[in-house]
Amino acid sequence: MAKKCIPLIDMELEESINLGEKIVKACSEWGCFRMVNHGISVELMSEMKAVTRSLTDLPMEMKQRNSHPEPSKGYTPPNKASPYFEGLSLYDIASPGAVEDFCSQVRASPHQREVLNKYAFALHDLAQFLGEKLMEGLGMNVGLTGAIMHTDPGFLTILQDDEIVNGLEAVDPITGELVPVDPIPGTLVVNVGDAAKAWSNGRFCNVKHRVQCYEATIRTSIALFVLAPIDEKVEAPPQMVESGHPRLYVPFHFEDYRKLRTSTGSPTGDALKYFLAKSS
């Protein structure tokens, strides 16, 4: 029996329209896919991985300077629930000065600042390109109001996983089987989040996934979380709502959803049930 794996999409060789259709198909059937030929050089990815490892090796008091007024938007130390996980957070890379603020917090070197800025800009451009192709694949106009661009509770997550140490597993939406997401050097993984499921009126799958510890070594991954709009509600556009497929969720503010997800202890997207539309 052939080994089951998540979809692999070539971002460079596919025809433009076909590419959008493939992305929509992967989002609908799996809620995740791996990208090859995505436009970010292997050299920059390697430099970013090296910078990330050097920053996580900083003394605890330095890492704790990576703070944010809101929970989960700063440094996350190992804790009882996840004793082998820690993370640094650069929140809202699209905002002017966000990268520099992060670099100042952890006192990054000039080289580290340069790499962080290059990687942030490259991922931001890739996220926009993904959004455009997603809209094309749905037959919608790019820039349409309500077309939103972290479960990841948000819209999309673009992940540079560890190319040596595996551990990422995704749930097959049909069988419930855990499928290893084996690393492929030079590629990126895309996960669909809760906001994308609501925006697509249930068409997209918000992939359930986890990281298992297969060996006693450090595993490093770098994630860009594409959030829902700050000043607009997450809402399925008219093109996603039909007589045979009525609106599944009432419009909601993303921050309200994220707080509810935390307060109800719903790490796998179950909190979306609180926003289900009442049937007429």
Coordinates of C-alpha atoms in Angstrom, one line a residue:
M1 CA 0.0 0.0 0.0
A2 CA 1.4 3.4 -1.0
K3 CA 2.2 5.7 2.0
K4 CA -0.4 8.4 2.5
C5 CA 0.9 12.0 2.4
I6 CA -0.4 15.5 2.2
P7 CA -0.6 17.2 -1.3
L8 CA 2.6 18.6 -2.8
I9 CA 2.0 21.7 -5.0
D10 CA 4.6 23.1 -7.4
M11 CA 4.1 26.9 -7.2
E12 CA 6.3 27.6 -10.3
L13 CA 5.5 25.0 -13.0
E14 CA 1.7 24.7 -12.7
E15 CA -0.4 26.8 -15.1
S16 CA -1.8 29.9 -13.3
I17 CA -5.5 28.8 -13.3
N18 CA -4.6 25.2 -12.6
L19 CA -2.5 26.3 -9.6
G20 CA -5.4 28.1 -8.0
E21 CA -7.6 25.1 -8.5
K22 CA -5.0 22.8 -6.9
I23 CA -4.7 25.0 -3.9
V24 CA -8.5 25.1 -3.4
K25 CA -8.6 21.3 -3.8
A26 CA -5.9 20.8 -1.1
C27 CA -7.6 23.3 1.2
S28 CA -10.9 21.5 0.8
E29 CA -9.7 17.9 1.0
W30 CA -6.9 18.1 3.5
G31 CA -6.6 21.6 5.0
C32 CA -2.9 21.6 4.4
F33 CA -0.3 21.1 1.6
R34 CA 3.4 21.4 1.0
M35 CA 4.8 24.0 -1.5
V36 CA 7.8 23.4 -3.7
N37 CA 9.4 26.2 -5.9
H38 CA 7.7 28.8 -3.7
G39 CA 10.2 31.6 -4.5
I40 CA 12.1 31.8 -1.2
S41 CA 15.7 30.7 -1.7
V42 CA 17.1 27.7 0.2
E43 CA 20.0 30.0 1.3
L44 CA 17.6 32.4 3.0
M45 CA 15.6 29.6 4.6
S46 CA 18.9 28.1 6.0
E47 CA 20.0 31.5 7.3
M48 CA 16.6 32.1 9.0
K49 CA 16.8 28.6 10.6
A50 CA 20.3 29.4 11.9
V51 CA 19.1 32.8 13.3
T52 CA 16.1 31.1 14.9
R53 CA 18.3 28.6 16.6
S54 CA 20.7 31.2 17.9
L55 CA 17.8 33.3 19.3
T56 CA 16.3 30.3 21.1
D57 CA 19.7 29.6 22.7
L58 CA 19.7 33.1 24.3
P59 CA 19.5 33.3 28.1
M60 CA 16.0 33.0 29.5
E61 CA 16.0 36.6 30.8
M62 CA 16.8 37.8 27.2
K63 CA 14.0 35.7 25.6
Q64 CA 11.5 37.0 28.2
R65 CA 12.1 40.5 26.8
N66 CA 10.1 39.3 23.8
S67 CA 6.8 40.4 25.3
H68 CA 3.4 41.7 24.2
P69 CA 0.4 43.1 26.1
E70 CA -1.8 40.2 24.8
P71 CA -1.2 36.6 25.8
S72 CA 0.4 34.2 23.2
K73 CA 1.9 37.1 21.3
G74 CA 5.3 37.1 23.0
Y75 CA 7.8 34.5 24.2
T76 CA 6.2 31.2 25.2
P77 CA 8.4 29.2 27.7
P78 CA 8.1 25.4 28.2
N79 CA 5.1 24.7 30.4
K80 CA 3.2 21.8 32.0
A81 CA 1.1 21.2 28.9
S82 CA 4.0 21.4 26.5
P83 CA 7.2 20.8 28.4
Y84 CA 9.3 20.4 25.3
F85 CA 8.1 23.5 23.4
E86 CA 9.2 27.1 23.5
G87 CA 8.6 29.9 21.0
L88 CA 9.6 33.5 20.2
S89 CA 6.9 35.6 18.5
L90 CA 7.2 38.4 16.0
Y91 CA 3.6 39.7 15.8
D92 CA 2.2 41.4 12.7
I93 CA 5.2 41.5 10.4
A94 CA 3.2 43.7 8.0
S95 CA 3.1 46.5 10.5
P96 CA 5.9 49.1 10.1
G97 CA 8.6 48.7 12.7
A98 CA 7.4 45.3 13.9
V99 CA 10.6 43.5 12.9
E100 CA 12.7 46.2 14.4
D101 CA 10.7 46.1 17.7
F102 CA 11.3 42.4 17.9
C103 CA 15.0 42.8 17.1
S104 CA 15.3 45.4 19.8
Q105 CA 13.6 43.2 22.4
V106 CA 16.1 40.3 21.9
R107 CA 19.0 42.6 21.0
A108 CA 19.6 41.0 17.6
S109 CA 22.8 41.5 15.8
P110 CA 23.0 43.5 12.5
H111 CA 23.2 40.2 10.6
Q112 CA 20.2 38.7 12.5
R113 CA 18.2 41.9 11.8
E114 CA 19.1 41.7 8.1
V115 CA 18.0 38.0 7.8
L116 CA 14.8 38.6 9.8
N117 CA 13.8 41.5 7.6
K118 CA 14.5 39.6 4.4
Y119 CA 12.6 36.5 5.5
A120 CA 9.6 38.6 6.8
F121 CA 9.3 40.5 3.5
A122 CA 9.7 37.3 1.4
L123 CA 7.0 35.4 3.5
H124 CA 4.7 38.4 3.4
D125 CA 4.9 38.5 -0.5
L126 CA 4.3 34.7 -0.6
A127 CA 1.2 35.0 1.6
Q128 CA -0.2 37.6 -0.7
F129 CA 0.5 35.5 -3.8
L130 CA -1.2 32.5 -2.0
G131 CA -4.2 34.6 -1.3
E132 CA -4.5 35.7 -4.9
K133 CA -4.3 32.1 -6.2
L134 CA -6.8 31.0 -3.7
M135 CA -9.3 33.6 -4.9
E136 CA -8.6 32.7 -8.5
G137 CA -9.2 29.0 -7.8
L138 CA -12.6 29.9 -6.2
G139 CA -13.5 32.0 -9.3
M140 CA -13.5 35.2 -7.2
N141 CA -12.0 38.6 -7.9
V142 CA -8.8 39.4 -6.0
G143 CA -9.3 42.3 -3.6
L144 CA -13.0 41.5 -3.0
T145 CA -14.2 42.9 0.3
G146 CA -14.3 40.2 2.9
A147 CA -11.5 38.2 1.3
I148 CA -9.3 37.7 4.3
M149 CA -5.7 37.0 4.3
H150 CA -3.2 31.9 12.8
T151 CA -4.7 26.1 14.2
D152 CA -4.1 27.7 14.1
P153 CA -7.1 29.9 14.8
G154 CA -6.4 32.2 11.9
F155 CA -6.5 31.9 8.1
L156 CA -3.3 30.3 6.9
T157 CA 0.0 29.2 8.4
I158 CA 3.1 29.1 6.3
L159 CA 5.6 26.8 8.0
Q160 CA 9.3 26.1 7.4
D161 CA 9.6 22.8 9.2
D162 CA 12.8 21.1 10.4
E163 CA 14.4 19.5 7.3
I164 CA 16.2 16.9 9.4
V165 CA 14.0 16.2 12.5
N166 CA 10.5 15.0 11.7
G167 CA 7.5 15.0 14.1
L168 CA 4.7 16.9 12.4
E169 CA 1.5 14.9 11.9
A170 CA -1.7 15.9 10.2
V171 CA -5.1 14.2 10.6
D172 CA -6.8 12.7 7.5
P173 CA -10.2 14.5 7.6
I174 CA -11.9 11.3 6.2
T175 CA -10.4 8.5 8.2
G176 CA -9.1 10.3 11.3
E177 CA -5.7 8.7 10.7
L178 CA -2.6 10.5 11.7
V179 CA -0.4 11.0 8.7
P180 CA 3.3 12.0 9.1
V181 CA 4.2 15.2 7.2
D182 CA 7.7 14.2 6.3
P183 CA 10.2 17.0 5.7
I184 CA 11.3 17.9 2.2
P185 CA 14.3 20.3 2.2
G186 CA 13.6 23.6 0.5
T187 CA 9.8 23.4 0.8
L188 CA 7.2 25.0 2.9
V189 CA 4.0 23.6 4.5
V190 CA 0.7 25.5 4.5
N191 CA -2.0 24.8 7.1
V192 CA -5.6 26.0 6.8
G193 CA -7.0 27.5 10.1
D194 CA -10.3 28.0 11.7
A195 CA -11.0 31.5 10.2
A196 CA -10.5 30.0 6.7
K197 CA -13.1 27.3 7.5
A198 CA -15.6 30.0 8.6
W199 CA -14.8 32.3 5.6
S200 CA -15.1 29.4 3.1
N201 CA -18.5 28.5 4.6
G202 CA -17.2 25.1 5.7
R203 CA -15.7 24.3 2.3
F204 CA -12.1 24.4 3.6
C205 CA -10.8 22.0 6.2
N206 CA -9.1 23.4 9.3
V207 CA -6.5 20.7 9.6
K208 CA -5.9 19.1 13.0
H209 CA -2.2 18.5 13.5
R210 CA 0.3 17.8 16.2
V211 CA 4.1 17.4 16.7
Q212 CA 5.4 14.2 18.2
C213 CA 8.9 13.7 19.7
Y214 CA 10.4 10.9 17.7
E215 CA 13.9 11.4 19.0
A216 CA 15.8 13.2 21.8
T217 CA 17.0 16.2 19.9
I218 CA 16.0 19.8 19.1
R219 CA 13.4 20.4 16.4
T220 CA 13.3 23.9 15.0
S221 CA 10.4 25.3 12.9
I222 CA 9.4 28.8 11.8
A223 CA 5.8 29.7 11.2
L224 CA 4.1 32.8 9.7
F225 CA 0.5 33.0 10.9
V226 CA -1.7 34.9 8.4
L227 CA -4.4 36.4 10.6
A228 CA -7.9 37.6 9.9
P229 CA -8.6 41.3 9.5
I230 CA -8.4 43.4 12.7
D231 CA -11.2 45.9 11.8
E232 CA -13.5 43.6 9.9
K233 CA -15.5 40.5 10.8
V234 CA -14.8 37.0 9.5
E235 CA -17.7 36.3 7.2
A236 CA -18.3 34.1 4.2
P237 CA -18.7 36.2 1.0
P238 CA -21.9 35.8 -1.0
Q239 CA -20.1 33.6 -3.6
M240 CA -19.6 31.0 -0.9
V241 CA -23.3 30.9 0.2
E242 CA -25.9 29.1 -1.9
S243 CA -29.4 27.8 -1.5
G244 CA -28.0 24.3 -1.2
H245 CA -25.2 25.5 1.1
P246 CA -26.6 28.1 3.5
R247 CA -24.5 30.2 5.7
L248 CA -22.9 28.1 8.4
Y249 CA -21.4 30.7 10.7
V250 CA -22.5 34.2 11.8
P251 CA -20.0 36.9 11.2
F252 CA -17.5 37.3 14.1
H253 CA -14.4 39.3 15.1
F254 CA -11.3 37.2 15.0
E255 CA -10.0 38.4 18.4
D256 CA -13.3 37.5 20.0
Y257 CA -13.0 34.0 18.5
R258 CA -9.4 33.6 19.7
K259 CA -10.3 34.6 23.2
L260 CA -13.3 32.3 23.3
R261 CA -11.1 29.5 21.9
T262 CA -8.7 30.0 24.9
S263 CA -11.4 30.4 27.6
T264 CA -13.3 27.3 26.5
G265 CA -10.2 25.2 26.1
S266 CA -10.9 24.4 22.4
P267 CA -7.5 23.9 20.8
T268 CA -8.8 22.0 17.7
G269 CA -11.4 24.5 16.4
D270 CA -14.4 23.3 18.4
A271 CA -15.1 26.9 19.5
L272 CA -16.5 27.5 16.0
K273 CA -19.7 25.8 17.2
Y274 CA -20.5 28.9 19.2
F275 CA -20.8 30.9 16.0
L276 CA -23.0 28.5 14.1
A277 CA -25.9 30.2 12.3
K278 CA -29.3 29.3 13.4
S279 CA -31.3 27.4 10.7
S280 CA -34.4 29.1 9.6

